[in-house]
mmCIF file of C-alpha atoms in Angstrom:
data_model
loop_
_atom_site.group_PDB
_atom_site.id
_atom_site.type_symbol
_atom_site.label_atom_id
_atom_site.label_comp_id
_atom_site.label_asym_id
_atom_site.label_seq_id
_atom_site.Cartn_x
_atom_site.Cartn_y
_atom_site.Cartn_z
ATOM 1 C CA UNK A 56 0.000 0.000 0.000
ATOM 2 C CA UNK A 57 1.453 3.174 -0.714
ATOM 3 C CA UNK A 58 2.144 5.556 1.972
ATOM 4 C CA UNK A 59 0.508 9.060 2.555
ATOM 5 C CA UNK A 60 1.532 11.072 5.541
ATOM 6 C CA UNK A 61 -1.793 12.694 5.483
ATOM 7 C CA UNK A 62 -3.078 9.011 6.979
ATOM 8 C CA UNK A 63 -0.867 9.451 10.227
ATOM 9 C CA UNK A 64 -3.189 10.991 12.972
ATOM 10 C CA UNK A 65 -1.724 14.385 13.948
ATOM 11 C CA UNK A 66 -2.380 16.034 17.364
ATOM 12 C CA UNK A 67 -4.150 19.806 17.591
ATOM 13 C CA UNK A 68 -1.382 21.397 16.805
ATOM 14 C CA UNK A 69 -0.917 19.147 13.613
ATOM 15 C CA UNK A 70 2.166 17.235 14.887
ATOM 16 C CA UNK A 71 2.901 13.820 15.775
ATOM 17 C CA UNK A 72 5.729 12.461 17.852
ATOM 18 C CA UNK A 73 9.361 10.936 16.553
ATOM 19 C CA UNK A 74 11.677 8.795 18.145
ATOM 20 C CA UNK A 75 15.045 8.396 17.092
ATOM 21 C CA UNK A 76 16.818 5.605 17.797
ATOM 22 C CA UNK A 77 20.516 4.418 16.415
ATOM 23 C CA UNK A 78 21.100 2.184 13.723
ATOM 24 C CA UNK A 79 24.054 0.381 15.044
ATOM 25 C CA UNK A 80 23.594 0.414 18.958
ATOM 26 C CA UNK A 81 19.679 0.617 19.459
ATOM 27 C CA UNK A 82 20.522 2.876 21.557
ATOM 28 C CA UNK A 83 17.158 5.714 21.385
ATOM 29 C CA UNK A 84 18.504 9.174 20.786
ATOM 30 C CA UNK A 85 15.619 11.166 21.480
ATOM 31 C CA UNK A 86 12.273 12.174 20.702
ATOM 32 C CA UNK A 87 10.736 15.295 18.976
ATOM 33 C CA UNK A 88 8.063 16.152 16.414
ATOM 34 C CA UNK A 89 7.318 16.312 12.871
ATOM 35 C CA UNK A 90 4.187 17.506 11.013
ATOM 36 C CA UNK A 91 3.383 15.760 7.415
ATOM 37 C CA UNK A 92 5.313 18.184 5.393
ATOM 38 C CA UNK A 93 8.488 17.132 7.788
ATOM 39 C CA UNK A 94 7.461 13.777 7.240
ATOM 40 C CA UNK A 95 7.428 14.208 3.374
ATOM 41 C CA UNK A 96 10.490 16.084 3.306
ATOM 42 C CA UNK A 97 12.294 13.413 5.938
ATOM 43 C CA UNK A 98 11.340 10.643 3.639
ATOM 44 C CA UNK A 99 12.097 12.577 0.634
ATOM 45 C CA UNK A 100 15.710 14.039 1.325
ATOM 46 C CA UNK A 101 16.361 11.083 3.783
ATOM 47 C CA UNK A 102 17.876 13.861 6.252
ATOM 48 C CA UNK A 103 16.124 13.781 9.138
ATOM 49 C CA UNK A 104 13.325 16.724 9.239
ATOM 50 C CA UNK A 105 11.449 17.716 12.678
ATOM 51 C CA UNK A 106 9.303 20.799 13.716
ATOM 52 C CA UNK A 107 10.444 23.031 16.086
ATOM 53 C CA UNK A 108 7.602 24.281 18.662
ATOM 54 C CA UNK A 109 9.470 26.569 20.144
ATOM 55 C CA UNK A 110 10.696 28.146 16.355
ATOM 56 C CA UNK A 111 7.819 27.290 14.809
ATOM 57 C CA UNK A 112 9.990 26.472 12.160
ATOM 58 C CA UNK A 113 11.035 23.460 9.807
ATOM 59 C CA UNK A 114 14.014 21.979 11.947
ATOM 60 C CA UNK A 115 16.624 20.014 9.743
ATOM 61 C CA UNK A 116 18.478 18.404 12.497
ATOM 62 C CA UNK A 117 22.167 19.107 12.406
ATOM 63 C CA UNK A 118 21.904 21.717 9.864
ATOM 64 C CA UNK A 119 23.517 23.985 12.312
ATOM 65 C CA UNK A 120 25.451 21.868 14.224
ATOM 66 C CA UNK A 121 26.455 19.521 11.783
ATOM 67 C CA UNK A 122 25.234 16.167 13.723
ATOM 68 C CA UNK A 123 22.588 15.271 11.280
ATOM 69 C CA UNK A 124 20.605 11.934 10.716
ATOM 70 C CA UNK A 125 20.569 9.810 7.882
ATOM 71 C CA UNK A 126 17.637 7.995 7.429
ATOM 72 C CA UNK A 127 18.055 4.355 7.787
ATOM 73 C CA UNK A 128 13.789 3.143 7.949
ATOM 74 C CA UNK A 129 10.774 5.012 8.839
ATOM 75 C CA UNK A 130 8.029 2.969 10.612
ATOM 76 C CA UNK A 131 4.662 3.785 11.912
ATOM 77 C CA UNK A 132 3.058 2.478 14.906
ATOM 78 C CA UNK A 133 -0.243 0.347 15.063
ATOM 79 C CA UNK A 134 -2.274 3.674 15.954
ATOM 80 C CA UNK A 135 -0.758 6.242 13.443
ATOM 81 C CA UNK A 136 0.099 8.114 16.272
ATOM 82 C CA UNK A 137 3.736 7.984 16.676
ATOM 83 C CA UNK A 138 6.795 7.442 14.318
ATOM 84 C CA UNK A 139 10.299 5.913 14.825
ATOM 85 C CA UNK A 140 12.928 6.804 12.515
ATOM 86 C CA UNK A 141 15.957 4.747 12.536
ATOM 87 C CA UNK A 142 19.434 7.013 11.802
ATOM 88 C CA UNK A 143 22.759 6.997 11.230
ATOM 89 C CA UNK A 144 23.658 9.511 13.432
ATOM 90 C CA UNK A 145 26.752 11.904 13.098
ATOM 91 C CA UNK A 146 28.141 13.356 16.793
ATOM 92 C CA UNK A 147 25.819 13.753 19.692
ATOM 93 C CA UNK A 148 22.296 14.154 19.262
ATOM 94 C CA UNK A 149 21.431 15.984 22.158
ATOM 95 C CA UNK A 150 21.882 19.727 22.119
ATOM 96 C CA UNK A 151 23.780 18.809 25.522
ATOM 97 C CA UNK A 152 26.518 17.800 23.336
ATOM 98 C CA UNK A 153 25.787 13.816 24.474
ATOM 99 C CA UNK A 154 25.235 10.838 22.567
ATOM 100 C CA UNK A 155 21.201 10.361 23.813
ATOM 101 C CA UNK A 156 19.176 12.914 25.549
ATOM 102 C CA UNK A 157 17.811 10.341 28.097
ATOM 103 C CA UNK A 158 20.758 10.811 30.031
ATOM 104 C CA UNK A 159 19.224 11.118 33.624
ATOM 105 C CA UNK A 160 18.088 7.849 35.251
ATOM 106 C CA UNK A 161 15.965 7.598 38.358
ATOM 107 C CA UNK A 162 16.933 4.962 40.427
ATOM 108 C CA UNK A 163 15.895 4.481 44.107
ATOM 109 C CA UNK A 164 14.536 8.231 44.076
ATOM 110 C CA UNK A 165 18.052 9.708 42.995
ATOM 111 C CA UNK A 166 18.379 11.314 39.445
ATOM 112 C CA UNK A 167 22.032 9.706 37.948
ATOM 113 C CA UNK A 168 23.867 11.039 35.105
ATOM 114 C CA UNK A 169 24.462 8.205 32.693
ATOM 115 C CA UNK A 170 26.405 9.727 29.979
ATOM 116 C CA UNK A 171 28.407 12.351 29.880
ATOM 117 C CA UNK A 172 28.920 15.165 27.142
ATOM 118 C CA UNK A 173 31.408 14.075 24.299
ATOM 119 C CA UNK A 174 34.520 15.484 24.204
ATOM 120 C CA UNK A 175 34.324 18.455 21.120
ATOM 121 C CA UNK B 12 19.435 14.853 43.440
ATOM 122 C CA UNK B 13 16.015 13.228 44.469
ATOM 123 C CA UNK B 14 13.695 12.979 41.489
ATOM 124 C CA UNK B 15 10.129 14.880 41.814
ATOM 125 C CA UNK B 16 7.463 13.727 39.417
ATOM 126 C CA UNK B 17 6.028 17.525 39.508
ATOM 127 C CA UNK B 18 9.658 18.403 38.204
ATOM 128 C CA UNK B 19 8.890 17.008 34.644
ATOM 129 C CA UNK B 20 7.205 18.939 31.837
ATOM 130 C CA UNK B 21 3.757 17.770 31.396
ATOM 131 C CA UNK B 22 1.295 18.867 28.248
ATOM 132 C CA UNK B 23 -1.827 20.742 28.284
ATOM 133 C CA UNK B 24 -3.670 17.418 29.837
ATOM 134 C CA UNK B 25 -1.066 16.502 31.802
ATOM 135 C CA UNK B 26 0.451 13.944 29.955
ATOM 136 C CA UNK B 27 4.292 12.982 29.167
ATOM 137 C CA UNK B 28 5.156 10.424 26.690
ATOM 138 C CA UNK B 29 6.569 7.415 27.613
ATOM 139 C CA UNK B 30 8.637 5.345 25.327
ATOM 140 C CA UNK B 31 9.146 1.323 26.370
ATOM 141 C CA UNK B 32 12.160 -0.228 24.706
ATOM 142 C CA UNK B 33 13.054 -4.372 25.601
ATOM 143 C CA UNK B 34 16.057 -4.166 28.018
ATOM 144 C CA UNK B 35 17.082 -7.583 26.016
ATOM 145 C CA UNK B 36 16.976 -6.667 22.728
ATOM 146 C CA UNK B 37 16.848 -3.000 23.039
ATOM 147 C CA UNK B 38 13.657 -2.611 20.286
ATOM 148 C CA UNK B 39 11.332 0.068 20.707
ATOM 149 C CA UNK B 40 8.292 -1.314 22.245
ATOM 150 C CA UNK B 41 5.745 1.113 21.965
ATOM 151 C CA UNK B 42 4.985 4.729 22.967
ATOM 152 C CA UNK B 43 2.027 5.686 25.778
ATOM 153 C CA UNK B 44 1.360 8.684 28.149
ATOM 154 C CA UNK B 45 1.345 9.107 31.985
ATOM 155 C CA UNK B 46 0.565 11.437 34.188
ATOM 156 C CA UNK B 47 2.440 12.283 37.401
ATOM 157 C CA UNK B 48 0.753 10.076 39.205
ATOM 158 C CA UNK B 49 1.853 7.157 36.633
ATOM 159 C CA UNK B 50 5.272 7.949 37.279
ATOM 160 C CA UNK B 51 4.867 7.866 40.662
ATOM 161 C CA UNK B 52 2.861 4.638 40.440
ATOM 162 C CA UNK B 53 5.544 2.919 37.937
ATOM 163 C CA UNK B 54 8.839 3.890 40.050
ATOM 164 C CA UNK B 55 6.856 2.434 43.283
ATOM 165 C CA UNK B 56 5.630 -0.925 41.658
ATOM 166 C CA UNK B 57 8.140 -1.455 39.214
ATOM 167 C CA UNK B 58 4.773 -2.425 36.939
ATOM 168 C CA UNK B 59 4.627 0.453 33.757
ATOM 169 C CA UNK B 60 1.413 2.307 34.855
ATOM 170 C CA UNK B 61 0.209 4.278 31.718
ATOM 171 C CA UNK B 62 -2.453 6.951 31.630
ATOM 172 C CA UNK B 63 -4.898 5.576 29.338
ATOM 173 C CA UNK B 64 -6.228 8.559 27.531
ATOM 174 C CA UNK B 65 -9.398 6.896 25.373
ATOM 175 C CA UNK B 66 -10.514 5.273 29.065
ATOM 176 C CA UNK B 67 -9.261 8.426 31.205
ATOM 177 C CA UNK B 68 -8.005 5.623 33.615
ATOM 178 C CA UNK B 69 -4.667 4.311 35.113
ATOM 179 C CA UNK B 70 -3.574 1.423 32.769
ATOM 180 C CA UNK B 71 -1.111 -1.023 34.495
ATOM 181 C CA UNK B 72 0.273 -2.526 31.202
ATOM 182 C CA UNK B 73 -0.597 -6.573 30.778
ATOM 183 C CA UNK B 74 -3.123 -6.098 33.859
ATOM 184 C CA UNK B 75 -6.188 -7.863 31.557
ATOM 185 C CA UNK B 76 -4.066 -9.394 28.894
ATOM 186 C CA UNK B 77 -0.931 -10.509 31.071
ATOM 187 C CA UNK B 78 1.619 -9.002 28.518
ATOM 188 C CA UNK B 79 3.461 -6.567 31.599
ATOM 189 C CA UNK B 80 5.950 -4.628 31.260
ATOM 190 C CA UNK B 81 8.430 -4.920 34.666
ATOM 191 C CA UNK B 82 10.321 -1.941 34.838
ATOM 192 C CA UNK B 83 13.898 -2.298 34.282
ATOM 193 C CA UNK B 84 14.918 1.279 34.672
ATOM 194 C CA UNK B 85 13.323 4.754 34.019
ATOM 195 C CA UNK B 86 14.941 7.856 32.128
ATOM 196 C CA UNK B 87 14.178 11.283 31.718
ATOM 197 C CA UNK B 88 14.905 13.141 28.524
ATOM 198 C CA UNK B 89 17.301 16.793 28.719
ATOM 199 C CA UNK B 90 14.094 18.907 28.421
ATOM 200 C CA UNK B 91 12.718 16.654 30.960
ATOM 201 C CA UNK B 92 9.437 15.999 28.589
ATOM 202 C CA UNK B 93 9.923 12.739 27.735
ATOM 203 C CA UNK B 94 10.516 9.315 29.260
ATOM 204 C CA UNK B 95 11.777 6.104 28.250
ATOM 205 C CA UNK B 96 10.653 3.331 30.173
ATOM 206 C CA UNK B 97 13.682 0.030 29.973
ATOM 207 C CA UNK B 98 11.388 -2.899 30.925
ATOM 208 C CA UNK B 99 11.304 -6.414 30.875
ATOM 209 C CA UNK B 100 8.158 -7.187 28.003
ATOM 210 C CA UNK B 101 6.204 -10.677 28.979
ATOM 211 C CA UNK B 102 4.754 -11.618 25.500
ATOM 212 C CA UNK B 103 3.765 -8.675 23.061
ATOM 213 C CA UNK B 104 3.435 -5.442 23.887
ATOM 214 C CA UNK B 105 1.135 -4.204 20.998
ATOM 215 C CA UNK B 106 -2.577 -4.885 20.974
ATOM 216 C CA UNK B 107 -2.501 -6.572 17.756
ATOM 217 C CA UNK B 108 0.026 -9.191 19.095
ATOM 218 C CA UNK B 109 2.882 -8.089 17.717
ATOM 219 C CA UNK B 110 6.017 -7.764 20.025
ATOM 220 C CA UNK B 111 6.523 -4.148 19.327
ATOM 221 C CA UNK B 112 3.667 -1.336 17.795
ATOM 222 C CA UNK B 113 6.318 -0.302 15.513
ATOM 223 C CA UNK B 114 5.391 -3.228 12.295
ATOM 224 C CA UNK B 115 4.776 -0.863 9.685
ATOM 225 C CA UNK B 116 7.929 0.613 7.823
ATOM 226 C CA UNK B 117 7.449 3.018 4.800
ATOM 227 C CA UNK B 118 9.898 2.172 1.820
ATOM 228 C CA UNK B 119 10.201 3.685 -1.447
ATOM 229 C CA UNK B 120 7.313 4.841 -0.706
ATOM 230 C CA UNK B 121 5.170 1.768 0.007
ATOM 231 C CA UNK B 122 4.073 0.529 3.592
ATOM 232 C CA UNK B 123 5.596 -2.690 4.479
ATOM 233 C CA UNK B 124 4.865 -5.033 7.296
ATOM 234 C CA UNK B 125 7.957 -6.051 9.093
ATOM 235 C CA UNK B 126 6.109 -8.014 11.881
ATOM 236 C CA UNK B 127 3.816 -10.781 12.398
ATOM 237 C CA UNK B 128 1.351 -11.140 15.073
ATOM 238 C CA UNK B 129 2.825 -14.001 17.609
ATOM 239 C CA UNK B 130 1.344 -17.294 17.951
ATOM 240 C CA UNK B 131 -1.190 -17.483 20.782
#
């Protein structure tokens, strides 16, 4: 069946959430969102395309920084309601400068810091 | 630092999204919502609590079907509005049957189904 990005079920604001997770380590990267023209333009230019809410803008990631994603696959959960895009990731992905964002874990009521920021 | 559940960035409805990956085999699992209380509810029973938002009702994942998710260990993204949930999946965690929600890839422009439903 051929995709349309106009069958994914967007929230009010017309967005839909995207979790990136790493090709090689499975390791997940983070998590932002796209609306269907980032979705077309993801799957079209295979570079990674969100939508900043706080910019309100089309948000190529890395086009700044240089860390960009490759698109590796694009899947769809059962609902419609969520994406996962699989990258090749170049440097950190967090704007922490670390490899994931979910680098806080709570264990027995503490916050830990997993990972720490890459060296530049 | 000791981790507050009001500390994290909740949505209009109070919701954060929650993303389960397999602690094994490090796939993404699926993607829900919770509400403080959830978190509070997970990190005490070690059972991923869910805020159902179609019921408006705790969900305590596997409670009717028996597919639980044990938590393994609990992350908060940089912004702190986003979790990942590391658990320890008993049989599959979508509705459909399928070990993860995440079956449906989109290449070259087609939808294709990368996973079965599991054998009863």
């Amino acid at each position: 069946m051929a995709f349309d990005a106009s069958s994914l079920t967007y929230n009010d604001a017309g967005l839909i959430p995207a979790i990136a997770q790493d090709e090689v380590s499975g390791e997940i990267l983070m998590m932002a969102w796209m609306n269907a023209e980032s979705v077309a333009r993801t799957l079209e230019s295979k570079r990674v395309t969100y939508w900043s809410r706080s910019r309100q803008a089309f948000w190529v990631k890395g086009e700044s920084s240089g860390h960009v994603q490759e698109l590796v696959d694009f899947r769809v959960d059962c609902d419609r309601d969520c994406l996962l895009v699989v990258v090749r990731q170049t440097g950190p992905a967090c704007h922490t400068n670390r490899r994931s964002c979910f680098y806080t874990a709570v264990r027995d009521g503490q916050e830990v810091e997993l990972i720490r920021p890459m060296e530049e």
